[in-house]
mmCIF file of C-alpha atoms in Angstrom:
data_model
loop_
_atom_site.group_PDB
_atom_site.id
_atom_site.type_symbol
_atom_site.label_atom_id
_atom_site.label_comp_id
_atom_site.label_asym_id
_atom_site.label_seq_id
_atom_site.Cartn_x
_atom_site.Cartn_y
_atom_site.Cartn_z
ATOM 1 C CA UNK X 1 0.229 -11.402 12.473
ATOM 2 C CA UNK X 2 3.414 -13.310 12.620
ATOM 3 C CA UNK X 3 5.917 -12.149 9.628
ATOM 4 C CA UNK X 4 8.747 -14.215 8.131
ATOM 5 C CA UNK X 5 12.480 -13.813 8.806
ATOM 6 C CA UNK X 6 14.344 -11.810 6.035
ATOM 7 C CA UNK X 7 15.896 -15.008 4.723
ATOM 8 C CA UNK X 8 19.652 -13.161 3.693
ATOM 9 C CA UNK X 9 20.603 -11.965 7.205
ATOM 10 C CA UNK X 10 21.729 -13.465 10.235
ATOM 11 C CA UNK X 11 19.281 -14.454 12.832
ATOM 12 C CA UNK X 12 21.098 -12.750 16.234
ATOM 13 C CA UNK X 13 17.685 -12.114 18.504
ATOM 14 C CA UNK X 14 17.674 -9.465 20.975
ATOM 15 C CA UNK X 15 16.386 -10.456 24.121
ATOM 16 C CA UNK X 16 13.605 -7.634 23.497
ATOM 17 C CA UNK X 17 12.537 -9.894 20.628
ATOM 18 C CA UNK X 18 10.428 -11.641 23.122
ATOM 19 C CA UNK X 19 9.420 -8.911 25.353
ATOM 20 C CA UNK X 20 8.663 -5.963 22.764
ATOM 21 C CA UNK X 21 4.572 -5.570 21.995
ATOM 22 C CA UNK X 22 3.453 -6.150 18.346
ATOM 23 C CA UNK X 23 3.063 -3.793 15.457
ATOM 24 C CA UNK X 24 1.529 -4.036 12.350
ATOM 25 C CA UNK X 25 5.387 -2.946 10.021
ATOM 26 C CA UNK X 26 3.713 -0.763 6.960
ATOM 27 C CA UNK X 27 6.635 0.944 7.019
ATOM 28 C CA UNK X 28 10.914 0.784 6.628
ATOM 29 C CA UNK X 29 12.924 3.764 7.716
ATOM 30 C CA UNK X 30 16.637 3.499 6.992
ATOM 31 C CA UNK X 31 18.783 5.020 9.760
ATOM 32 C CA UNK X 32 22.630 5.563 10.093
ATOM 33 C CA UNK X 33 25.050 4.062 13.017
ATOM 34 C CA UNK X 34 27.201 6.820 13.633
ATOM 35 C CA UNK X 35 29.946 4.070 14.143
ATOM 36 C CA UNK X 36 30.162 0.413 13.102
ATOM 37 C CA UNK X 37 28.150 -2.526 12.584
ATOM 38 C CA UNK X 38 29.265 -4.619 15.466
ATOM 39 C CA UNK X 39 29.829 -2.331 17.519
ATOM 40 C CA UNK X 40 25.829 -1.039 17.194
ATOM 41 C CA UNK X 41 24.975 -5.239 17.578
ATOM 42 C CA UNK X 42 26.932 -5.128 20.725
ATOM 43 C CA UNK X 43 25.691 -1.884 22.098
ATOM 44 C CA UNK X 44 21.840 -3.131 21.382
ATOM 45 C CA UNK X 45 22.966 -6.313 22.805
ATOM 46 C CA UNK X 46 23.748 -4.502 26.479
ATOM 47 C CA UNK X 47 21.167 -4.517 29.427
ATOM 48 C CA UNK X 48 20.904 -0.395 29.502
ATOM 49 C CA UNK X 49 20.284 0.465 25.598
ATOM 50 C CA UNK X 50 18.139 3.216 24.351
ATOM 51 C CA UNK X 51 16.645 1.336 21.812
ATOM 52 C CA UNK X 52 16.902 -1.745 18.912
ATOM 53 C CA UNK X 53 16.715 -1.734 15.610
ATOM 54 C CA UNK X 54 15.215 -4.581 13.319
ATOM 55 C CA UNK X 55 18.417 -5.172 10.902
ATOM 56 C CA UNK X 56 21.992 -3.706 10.618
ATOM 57 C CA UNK X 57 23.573 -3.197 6.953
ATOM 58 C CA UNK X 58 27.383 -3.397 7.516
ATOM 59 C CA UNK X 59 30.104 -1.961 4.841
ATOM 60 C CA UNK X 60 31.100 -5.863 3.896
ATOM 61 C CA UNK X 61 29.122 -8.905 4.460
ATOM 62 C CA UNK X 62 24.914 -9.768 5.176
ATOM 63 C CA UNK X 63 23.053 -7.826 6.939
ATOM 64 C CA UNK X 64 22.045 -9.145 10.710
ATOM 65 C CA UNK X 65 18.296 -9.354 11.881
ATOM 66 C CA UNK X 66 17.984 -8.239 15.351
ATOM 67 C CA UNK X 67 14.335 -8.398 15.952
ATOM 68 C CA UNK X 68 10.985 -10.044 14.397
ATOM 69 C CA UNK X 69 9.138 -7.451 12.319
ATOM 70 C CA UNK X 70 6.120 -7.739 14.290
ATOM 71 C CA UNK X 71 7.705 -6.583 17.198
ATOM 72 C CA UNK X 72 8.071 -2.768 17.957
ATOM 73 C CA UNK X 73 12.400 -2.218 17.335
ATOM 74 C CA UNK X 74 12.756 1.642 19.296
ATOM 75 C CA UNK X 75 15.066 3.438 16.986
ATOM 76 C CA UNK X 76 12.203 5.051 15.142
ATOM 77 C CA UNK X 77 11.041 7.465 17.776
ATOM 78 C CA UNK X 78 7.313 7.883 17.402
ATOM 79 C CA UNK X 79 7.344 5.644 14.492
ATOM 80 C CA UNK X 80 8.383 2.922 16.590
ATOM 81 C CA UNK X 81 4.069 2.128 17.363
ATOM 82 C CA UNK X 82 1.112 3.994 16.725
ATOM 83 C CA UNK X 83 -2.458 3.472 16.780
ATOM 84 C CA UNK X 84 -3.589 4.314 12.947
ATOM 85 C CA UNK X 85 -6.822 6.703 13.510
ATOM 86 C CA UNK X 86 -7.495 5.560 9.366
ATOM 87 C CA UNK X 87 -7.546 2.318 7.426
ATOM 88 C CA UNK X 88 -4.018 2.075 5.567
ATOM 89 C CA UNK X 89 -3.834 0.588 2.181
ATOM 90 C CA UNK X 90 -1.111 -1.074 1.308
ATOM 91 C CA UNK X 91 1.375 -2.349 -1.906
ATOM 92 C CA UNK X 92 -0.722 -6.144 -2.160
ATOM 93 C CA UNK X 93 -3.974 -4.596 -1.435
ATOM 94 C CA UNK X 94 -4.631 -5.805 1.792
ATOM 95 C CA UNK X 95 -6.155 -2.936 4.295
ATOM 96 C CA UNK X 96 -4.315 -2.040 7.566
ATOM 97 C CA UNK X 97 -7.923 -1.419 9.287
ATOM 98 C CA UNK X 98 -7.887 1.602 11.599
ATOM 99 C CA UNK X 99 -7.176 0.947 15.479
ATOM 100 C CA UNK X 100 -4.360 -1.268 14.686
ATOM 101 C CA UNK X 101 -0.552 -0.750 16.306
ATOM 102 C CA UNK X 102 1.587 -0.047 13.182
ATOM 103 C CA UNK X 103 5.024 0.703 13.559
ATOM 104 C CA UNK X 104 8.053 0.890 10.773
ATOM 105 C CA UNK X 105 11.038 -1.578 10.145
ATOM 106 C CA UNK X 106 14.143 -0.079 11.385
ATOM 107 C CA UNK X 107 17.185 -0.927 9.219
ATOM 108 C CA UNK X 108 20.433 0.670 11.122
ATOM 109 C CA UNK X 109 23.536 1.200 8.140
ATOM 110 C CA UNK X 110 27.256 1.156 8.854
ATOM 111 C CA UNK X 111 29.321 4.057 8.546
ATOM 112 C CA UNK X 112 32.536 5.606 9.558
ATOM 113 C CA UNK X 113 31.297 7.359 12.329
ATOM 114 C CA UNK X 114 30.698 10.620 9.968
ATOM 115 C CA UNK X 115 26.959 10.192 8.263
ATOM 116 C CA UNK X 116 27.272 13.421 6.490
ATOM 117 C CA UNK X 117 30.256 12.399 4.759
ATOM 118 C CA UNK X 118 30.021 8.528 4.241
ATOM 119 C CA UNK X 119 27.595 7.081 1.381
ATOM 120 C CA UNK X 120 26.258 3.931 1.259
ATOM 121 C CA UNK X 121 28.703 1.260 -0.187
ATOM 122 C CA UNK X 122 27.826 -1.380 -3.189
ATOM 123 C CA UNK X 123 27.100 -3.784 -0.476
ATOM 124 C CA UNK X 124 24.503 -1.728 1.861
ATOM 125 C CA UNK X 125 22.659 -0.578 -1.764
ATOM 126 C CA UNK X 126 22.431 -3.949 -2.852
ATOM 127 C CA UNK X 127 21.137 -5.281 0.616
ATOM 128 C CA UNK X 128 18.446 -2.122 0.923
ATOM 129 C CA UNK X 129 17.425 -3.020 -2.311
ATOM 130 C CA UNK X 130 16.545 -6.617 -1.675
ATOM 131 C CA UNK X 131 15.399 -5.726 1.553
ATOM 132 C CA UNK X 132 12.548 -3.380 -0.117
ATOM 133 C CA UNK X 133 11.815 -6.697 -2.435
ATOM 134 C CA UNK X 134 11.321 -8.479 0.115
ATOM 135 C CA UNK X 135 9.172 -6.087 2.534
ATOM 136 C CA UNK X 136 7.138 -5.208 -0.664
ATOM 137 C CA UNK X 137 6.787 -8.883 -1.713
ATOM 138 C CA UNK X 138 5.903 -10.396 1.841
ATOM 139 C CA UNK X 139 4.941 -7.756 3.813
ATOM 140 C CA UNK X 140 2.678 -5.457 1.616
ATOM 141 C CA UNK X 141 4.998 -2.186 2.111
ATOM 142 C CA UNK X 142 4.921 -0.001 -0.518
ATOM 143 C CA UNK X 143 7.994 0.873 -2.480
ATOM 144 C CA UNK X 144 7.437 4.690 -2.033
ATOM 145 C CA UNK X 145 8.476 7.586 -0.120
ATOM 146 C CA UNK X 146 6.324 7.943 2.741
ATOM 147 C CA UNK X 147 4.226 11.220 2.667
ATOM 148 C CA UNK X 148 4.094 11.354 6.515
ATOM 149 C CA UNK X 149 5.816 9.508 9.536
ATOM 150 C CA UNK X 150 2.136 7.702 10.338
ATOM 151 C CA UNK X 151 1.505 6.547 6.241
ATOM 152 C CA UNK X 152 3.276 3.674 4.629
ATOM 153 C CA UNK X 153 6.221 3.642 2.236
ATOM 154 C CA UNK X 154 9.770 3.939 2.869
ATOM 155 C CA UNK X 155 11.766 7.185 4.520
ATOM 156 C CA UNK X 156 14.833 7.432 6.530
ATOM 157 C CA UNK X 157 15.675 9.397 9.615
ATOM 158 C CA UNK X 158 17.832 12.340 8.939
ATOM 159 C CA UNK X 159 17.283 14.149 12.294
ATOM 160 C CA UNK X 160 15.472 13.534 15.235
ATOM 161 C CA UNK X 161 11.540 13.416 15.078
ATOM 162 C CA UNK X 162 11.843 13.984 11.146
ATOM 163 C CA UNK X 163 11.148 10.993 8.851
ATOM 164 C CA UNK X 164 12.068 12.364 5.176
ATOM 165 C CA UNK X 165 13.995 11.543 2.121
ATOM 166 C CA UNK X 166 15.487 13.806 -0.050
ATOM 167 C CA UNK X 167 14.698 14.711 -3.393
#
């Protein structure tokens, strides 16, 4: 399955673009820096990095697409690809048929270095949102919370190994 480019962010491939395997995305996971946008683009850009991430959301400006979204990004943790053991339905009805490598859309958001205490700015909410359009609209992903880290939907990594949102 090849899947299209989110058309409002800068194309800046990794060179793991190319090298990563392929997942099936029926997922997005927003995640937080810990520090800034360019300095997360540069870090993922380096030779000895722990892992990529599919898109960064900076405080000002469009977002930046780092990797394809058929191509496993690693800052998901064991989200990053799995092997669904059950067919997955998803938003436009098509069926994710069991066997297949899924995997979840990283999206990496700029903050001061403090998560805990930095919310998401007009321009990160505003590019999340489209960005849910957009995975919902061309990729099938449903625009809900996912129930588990291996169903689809949408969640965000809060601590390690734990794929949750808030209620």
């Amino acid at each position: 399955m090849s899947t299209p480019r989110y058309p409002r962010a800068i194309w800046r491939p990794l060179p793991e673009n190319s090298t990563q395997s392929t997942i099936r995305p029926v997922q997005v996971i927003f995640h937080t820096i810990v520090g800034s946008a360019a300095g997360a683009i540069r870090i993922m850009q380096g030779d000895t990095t722990p892992g990529e991430s599919h898109l960064v959301n900076p405080f000002v400006g469009q977002m930046t697409q780092l990797m394809d979204f058929d191509r496993r990004a690693d800052c998901n943790w064991k989200v990053n690809a799995w092997v669904t053991p059950v067919d997955l339905a998803l938003a436009d009805g098509s069926i994710v048929r069991a066997g297949t490598v899924c995997g979840a859309i990283s999206i990496e958001s700029e903050d001061d270095g403090t998560p805990e205490d930095t919310p998401w700015n007009a321009n990160q909410v505003e590019h999340f949102t489209d960005f849910l359009v957009f995975a919902h609209d061309h990729l099938g992903i449903p625009l809900e919370r996912c129930p588990d880290p291996f169903r689809p939907g949408v969640g965000y990594h809060s601590k390690p190994g734990q794929n949750r949102l808030a209620i």
